[in-house]
CSV table of C-alpha atoms in Angstrom, one decimal:
chain,number,residue,atom,x,y,z
A,1301,UNK,CA,90.4,51.6,123.5
A,1302,UNK,CA,91.5,55.3,124.1
A,1303,UNK,CA,89.3,57.2,121.6
A,1304,UNK,CA,91.1,60.2,120.2
A,1305,UNK,CA,89.0,63.3,119.7
A,1306,UNK,CA,88.5,64.7,116.1
A,1307,UNK,CA,90.5,67.8,116.8
A,1308,UNK,CA,93.5,65.7,117.9
A,1309,UNK,CA,93.4,63.3,115.0
A,1310,UNK,CA,93.0,66.2,112.6
A,1311,UNK,CA,96.3,67.5,113.8
A,1312,UNK,CA,97.8,64.0,113.4
A,1313,UNK,CA,96.6,64.0,109.8
A,1314,UNK,CA,98.5,67.2,109.1
A,1315,UNK,CA,101.6,65.8,110.9
A,1316,UNK,CA,101.3,62.6,108.8
A,1317,UNK,CA,101.1,64.6,105.6
A,1318,UNK,CA,104.2,66.6,106.5
A,1319,UNK,CA,106.0,63.3,107.2
A,1320,UNK,CA,105.1,61.8,103.8
A,1321,UNK,CA,106.4,64.9,102.0
A,1322,UNK,CA,109.8,64.8,103.7
A,1323,UNK,CA,110.2,61.0,103.7
A,1324,UNK,CA,113.4,59.7,101.9
A,1325,UNK,CA,112.9,58.2,98.5
A,1326,UNK,CA,114.1,54.7,99.6
A,1327,UNK,CA,111.6,54.6,102.5
A,1328,UNK,CA,108.7,55.9,100.4
A,1329,UNK,CA,109.3,53.3,97.7
A,1330,UNK,CA,109.7,50.4,100.1
A,1331,UNK,CA,106.6,51.3,102.1
A,1332,UNK,CA,104.6,51.8,98.9
A,1333,UNK,CA,105.9,48.5,97.4
A,1334,UNK,CA,104.9,46.5,100.5
A,1335,UNK,CA,101.5,48.2,100.7
A,1336,UNK,CA,100.7,47.4,97.1
A,1337,UNK,CA,101.8,43.8,97.5
A,1338,UNK,CA,99.9,43.2,100.8
A,1339,UNK,CA,96.6,44.8,99.5
A,1340,UNK,CA,96.9,42.7,96.3
A,1341,UNK,CA,97.2,39.6,98.3
A,1342,UNK,CA,94.1,40.6,100.3
A,1343,UNK,CA,92.3,41.1,97.0
A,1344,UNK,CA,93.3,37.6,95.8
A,1345,UNK,CA,92.2,36.3,99.2
A,1346,UNK,CA,88.8,37.9,98.8
A,1347,UNK,CA,88.2,36.7,95.3
A,1348,UNK,CA,89.1,33.2,96.4
A,1349,UNK,CA,86.6,33.3,99.2
A,1350,UNK,CA,83.9,34.6,96.9
A,1351,UNK,CA,84.5,31.9,94.3
A,1352,UNK,CA,84.8,29.0,96.9
A,1353,UNK,CA,81.8,30.1,99.0
A,1354,UNK,CA,79.6,31.8,96.5
A,1355,UNK,CA,79.1,34.5,99.1
A,1356,UNK,CA,80.6,38.0,98.3
A,1357,UNK,CA,79.5,39.3,101.7
A,1358,UNK,CA,81.9,36.9,103.4
A,1359,UNK,CA,84.7,38.0,101.1
A,1360,UNK,CA,83.9,41.7,101.9
A,1361,UNK,CA,83.9,41.0,105.6
A,1362,UNK,CA,87.4,39.4,105.4
A,1363,UNK,CA,89.1,41.6,102.8
A,1364,UNK,CA,90.0,44.4,105.3
A,1365,UNK,CA,92.6,42.1,106.9
A,1366,UNK,CA,95.0,43.2,104.3
A,1367,UNK,CA,94.3,46.9,104.7
A,1368,UNK,CA,94.6,46.8,108.5
A,1369,UNK,CA,97.9,44.8,108.3
A,1370,UNK,CA,99.6,47.2,105.9
A,1371,UNK,CA,98.7,50.3,107.9
A,1372,UNK,CA,99.7,48.8,111.2
A,1373,UNK,CA,103.1,48.1,109.6
A,1374,UNK,CA,103.4,51.7,108.6
A,1375,UNK,CA,103.1,51.2,104.8
A,1376,UNK,CA,101.5,53.7,102.4
A,1377,UNK,CA,98.8,53.5,99.7
A,1378,UNK,CA,98.4,56.1,97.0
A,1379,UNK,CA,94.8,56.6,98.2
A,1380,UNK,CA,96.0,57.5,101.7
A,1381,UNK,CA,98.7,60.0,100.6
A,1382,UNK,CA,96.2,61.6,98.2
A,1383,UNK,CA,94.3,62.6,101.4
A,1384,UNK,CA,97.1,63.4,103.8
A,1385,UNK,CA,100.1,64.9,101.9
A,1386,UNK,CA,98.2,68.1,100.6
A,1387,UNK,CA,97.1,69.0,104.2
A,1388,UNK,CA,100.6,69.9,105.2
A,1389,UNK,CA,100.8,72.4,102.3
A,1390,UNK,CA,97.3,73.8,103.0
A,1391,UNK,CA,98.3,74.2,106.7
A,1392,UNK,CA,101.5,76.0,105.5
A,1393,UNK,CA,103.9,73.7,107.3
A,1394,UNK,CA,107.5,75.0,106.7
A,1395,UNK,CA,109.1,73.5,103.6
A,1396,UNK,CA,106.0,71.7,102.4
A,1397,UNK,CA,105.2,72.5,98.8
A,1398,UNK,CA,103.0,71.1,96.0
A,1399,UNK,CA,106.2,69.9,94.3
A,1400,UNK,CA,106.9,67.8,97.4
A,1401,UNK,CA,103.3,66.5,97.3
A,1402,UNK,CA,103.5,65.4,93.6
A,1403,UNK,CA,106.9,63.8,94.3
A,1404,UNK,CA,105.4,61.7,97.1
A,1405,UNK,CA,102.4,60.8,94.9
A,1406,UNK,CA,104.6,59.7,92.0
A,1407,UNK,CA,106.9,57.6,94.2
A,1408,UNK,CA,104.0,55.9,96.0
A,1409,UNK,CA,102.2,55.2,92.7
A,1410,UNK,CA,105.4,53.5,91.3
A,1411,UNK,CA,105.9,51.5,94.6
A,1412,UNK,CA,102.2,50.4,94.8
A,1413,UNK,CA,102.2,49.3,91.2
A,1414,UNK,CA,105.4,47.3,91.5
A,1415,UNK,CA,104.2,45.6,94.7
A,1416,UNK,CA,100.8,44.8,93.2
A,1417,UNK,CA,102.4,43.5,90.0
A,1418,UNK,CA,104.7,41.2,92.1
A,1419,UNK,CA,101.7,39.7,93.8
A,1420,UNK,CA,99.9,39.4,90.5
A,1421,UNK,CA,102.7,37.4,88.9
A,1422,UNK,CA,103.0,35.1,92.0
A,1423,UNK,CA,99.3,34.4,92.1
A,1424,UNK,CA,99.1,33.9,88.3
A,1425,UNK,CA,101.8,31.2,88.7
A,1426,UNK,CA,99.7,29.6,91.5
A,1427,UNK,CA,96.4,29.8,89.5
A,1428,UNK,CA,98.0,28.2,86.4
A,1429,UNK,CA,100.5,25.7,87.9
A,1430,UNK,CA,103.4,27.8,86.7
A,1431,UNK,CA,101.6,28.8,83.5
A,1432,UNK,CA,101.5,25.1,82.4
A,1433,UNK,CA,97.7,24.8,82.8
A,1434,UNK,CA,94.5,26.8,82.1
A,1435,UNK,CA,93.6,29.1,85.0
A,1436,UNK,CA,91.7,27.5,87.9
A,1437,UNK,CA,88.3,28.9,88.9
A,1438,UNK,CA,89.7,31.8,90.8
A,1439,UNK,CA,92.0,32.8,88.0
A,1440,UNK,CA,89.1,32.7,85.5
A,1441,UNK,CA,87.1,34.9,87.8
A,1442,UNK,CA,89.8,37.5,87.9
A,1443,UNK,CA,90.0,37.5,84.1
A,1444,UNK,CA,86.2,38.1,83.9
A,1445,UNK,CA,86.4,40.9,86.5
A,1446,UNK,CA,89.0,42.7,84.3
A,1447,UNK,CA,86.8,42.4,81.2
A,1448,UNK,CA,83.6,43.6,82.9
A,1449,UNK,CA,85.4,46.6,84.5
A,1450,UNK,CA,87.2,47.8,81.4
A,1451,UNK,CA,85.2,46.7,78.3
A,1452,UNK,CA,81.9,47.1,80.3
A,1453,UNK,CA,82.7,50.8,81.0
A,1454,UNK,CA,84.0,51.3,77.4
A,1455,UNK,CA,80.7,50.0,75.9
A,1456,UNK,CA,78.8,52.7,77.8
A,1457,UNK,CA,81.0,55.5,76.4
A,1458,UNK,CA,81.0,58.7,78.4
A,1459,UNK,CA,78.5,57.3,80.8
A,1460,UNK,CA,80.8,54.5,81.6
A,1461,UNK,CA,83.7,56.8,82.3
A,1462,UNK,CA,81.5,58.9,84.5
A,1463,UNK,CA,80.4,55.8,86.4
A,1464,UNK,CA,83.9,54.5,87.0
A,1465,UNK,CA,85.0,58.0,88.1
A,1466,UNK,CA,82.1,58.3,90.6
A,1467,UNK,CA,82.8,54.8,91.9
A,1468,UNK,CA,86.4,55.8,92.5
A,1469,UNK,CA,85.4,59.0,94.4
A,1470,UNK,CA,83.1,56.9,96.7
A,1471,UNK,CA,85.9,54.3,97.1
A,1472,UNK,CA,88.4,56.7,98.5
A,1473,UNK,CA,85.8,58.5,100.6
A,1474,UNK,CA,85.6,55.2,102.5
A,1475,UNK,CA,89.2,54.0,102.2
A,1476,UNK,CA,90.7,57.3,103.4
A,1477,UNK,CA,88.1,57.3,106.2
A,1478,UNK,CA,89.8,54.0,107.1
A,1479,UNK,CA,93.2,55.6,107.0
A,1480,UNK,CA,92.0,58.4,109.3
A,1481,UNK,CA,90.2,55.9,111.5
A,1482,UNK,CA,93.5,54.3,112.4
A,1483,UNK,CA,94.3,57.7,114.2
A,1484,UNK,CA,91.2,57.5,116.3
A,1485,UNK,CA,92.6,55.1,118.8
A,1486,UNK,CA,95.9,54.4,120.5
A,1487,UNK,CA,95.4,50.7,120.8
A,1488,UNK,CA,95.9,48.0,118.1
A,1489,UNK,CA,92.4,46.6,118.6
A,1490,UNK,CA,90.8,50.0,118.4
A,1491,UNK,CA,92.6,50.9,115.2
A,1492,UNK,CA,91.6,47.6,113.6
A,1493,UNK,CA,88.0,48.0,114.5
A,1494,UNK,CA,87.8,51.6,113.3
A,1495,UNK,CA,89.6,50.7,110.0
A,1496,UNK,CA,87.6,47.6,109.3
A,1497,UNK,CA,84.2,49.3,109.0
A,1498,UNK,CA,84.6,51.7,106.0
A,1499,UNK,CA,86.7,49.2,104.1
A,1500,UNK,CA,83.8,46.7,104.2
A,1501,UNK,CA,81.5,49.4,102.7
A,1502,UNK,CA,83.9,50.1,99.8
A,1503,UNK,CA,84.5,46.5,98.9
A,1504,UNK,CA,81.0,45.2,99.2
A,1505,UNK,CA,79.6,48.0,97.1
A,1506,UNK,CA,82.1,47.3,94.3
A,1507,UNK,CA,83.8,50.7,94.3
A,1508,UNK,CA,87.0,51.3,92.3
A,1509,UNK,CA,90.3,51.3,94.2
A,1510,UNK,CA,93.3,52.1,92.1
A,1511,UNK,CA,95.7,49.8,94.0
A,1512,UNK,CA,93.4,46.8,94.1
A,1513,UNK,CA,93.0,47.3,90.4
A,1514,UNK,CA,96.8,47.3,89.9
A,1515,UNK,CA,96.5,43.6,90.9
A,1516,UNK,CA,93.2,42.6,89.4
A,1517,UNK,CA,93.7,43.9,85.9
A,1518,UNK,CA,97.3,43.0,85.1
A,1519,UNK,CA,96.7,39.5,86.6
A,1520,UNK,CA,93.5,39.3,84.6
A,1521,UNK,CA,95.5,39.9,81.4
A,1522,UNK,CA,98.0,37.3,82.4
A,1523,UNK,CA,95.2,34.8,83.1
A,1524,UNK,CA,93.5,35.2,79.7
A,1525,UNK,CA,91.1,38.1,80.2
A,1526,UNK,CA,90.0,39.4,76.8
A,1527,UNK,CA,91.1,43.0,77.3
A,1528,UNK,CA,94.3,45.0,76.7
A,1529,UNK,CA,96.7,47.1,78.7
A,1530,UNK,CA,95.2,50.1,76.9
A,1531,UNK,CA,91.7,49.1,77.9
A,1532,UNK,CA,92.9,48.8,81.5
A,1533,UNK,CA,94.6,52.3,81.7
A,1534,UNK,CA,92.0,54.2,79.6
A,1535,UNK,CA,88.8,52.8,81.0
A,1536,UNK,CA,89.9,52.0,84.5
A,1537,UNK,CA,93.2,53.0,86.1
A,1538,UNK,CA,93.4,56.6,84.9
A,1539,UNK,CA,89.8,57.6,85.8
A,1540,UNK,CA,90.1,55.6,89.0
A,1541,UNK,CA,93.2,57.4,90.1
A,1542,UNK,CA,91.6,60.8,89.5
A,1543,UNK,CA,88.4,59.8,91.2
A,1544,UNK,CA,90.4,58.4,94.2
A,1545,UNK,CA,92.2,61.7,94.4
A,1546,UNK,CA,88.9,63.7,94.4
A,1547,UNK,CA,87.2,61.4,96.9
A,1548,UNK,CA,90.0,61.3,99.5
A,1549,UNK,CA,91.1,64.9,99.4
A,1550,UNK,CA,87.6,66.4,99.2
A,1551,UNK,CA,85.3,64.2,101.4
A,1552,UNK,CA,87.9,63.2,104.0
A,1553,UNK,CA,91.0,65.4,104.1
A,1554,UNK,CA,89.3,68.7,103.1
A,1555,UNK,CA,86.2,68.2,105.3
A,1556,UNK,CA,88.0,67.2,108.5
A,1557,UNK,CA,90.7,69.9,108.0
A,1558,UNK,CA,88.0,72.6,107.5
A,1559,UNK,CA,85.9,71.7,110.5
A,1560,UNK,CA,88.3,70.1,113.0
A,1561,UNK,CA,91.7,71.5,112.3
A,1562,UNK,CA,90.4,75.0,111.3
A,1563,UNK,CA,87.3,75.1,113.5
A,1564,UNK,CA,85.3,78.3,113.4
A,1565,UNK,CA,84.6,80.3,116.6
A,1566,UNK,CA,81.6,79.0,118.6
A,1567,UNK,CA,78.3,81.0,118.5
A,1568,UNK,CA,77.1,82.6,121.7
A,1569,UNK,CA,73.8,80.9,122.6
A,1570,UNK,CA,72.6,83.8,124.8
A,1571,UNK,CA,72.7,86.6,122.2
A,1572,UNK,CA,73.2,84.9,118.9
A,1573,UNK,CA,76.7,86.4,118.3
A,1574,UNK,CA,79.9,84.5,117.6
A,1575,UNK,CA,82.3,84.3,120.5
A,1576,UNK,CA,84.6,87.3,120.3
A,1577,UNK,CA,82.4,89.0,117.6
A,1578,UNK,CA,79.6,91.4,118.7
A,1579,UNK,CA,76.0,90.5,117.6
A,1580,UNK,CA,74.7,92.6,114.8
């Protein structure tokens, strides 16, 4: 499956970040739109499995099909560009600026949200027979998820906001590890196997993913969940986006860049000095 060494995929990460910054607006929006739509469909798939089987582990094992599909198709999630785009600036690639990074993040957010909303509307139509009936069991479950993960955090006050923020950090630690994992192999099967593992961890542990939530919460409102758009943005989406940014850039992009792209000189085992630097 042609394993790619960390130093090699660290360089690929910087190259990918540079590519994201310079990508045309049209391409950025289309790729983000499709990524949001596909991941939202995978979330609907996973909730349906959990409701129909009563087994959340089975849902978690199968949810990564959406993540793997969208990345093999070359589409972009906000969580991924949070990790990759800044590396091109940090590495001082010509023409790469923080303005370019923020432009990329803004466009990908808009595209992801539009794609997830499209899927949310489509699935709400299916769950309610074109809004002519009460939501089915899956639709009701989605509504309850929205209530628990907005009003539940709100009820805990500052502790709730801290909890959702930390869950979002841990989420993108795993999700961005999945993004990088796709660079660890040159074969389709190798990429899928590497991506699958960290995505299972994030989903089963119930961490907060900003794009998955772009589907769950708007559709929850449409399906009768007793929470508002304000509840969604204040107690979930905003702290989750910030936590996803911290998790991906710090624990994945920053760490891999610091030790593999900018590896320090090796120590000399014979005299305790660093190669090229005399021992004290």
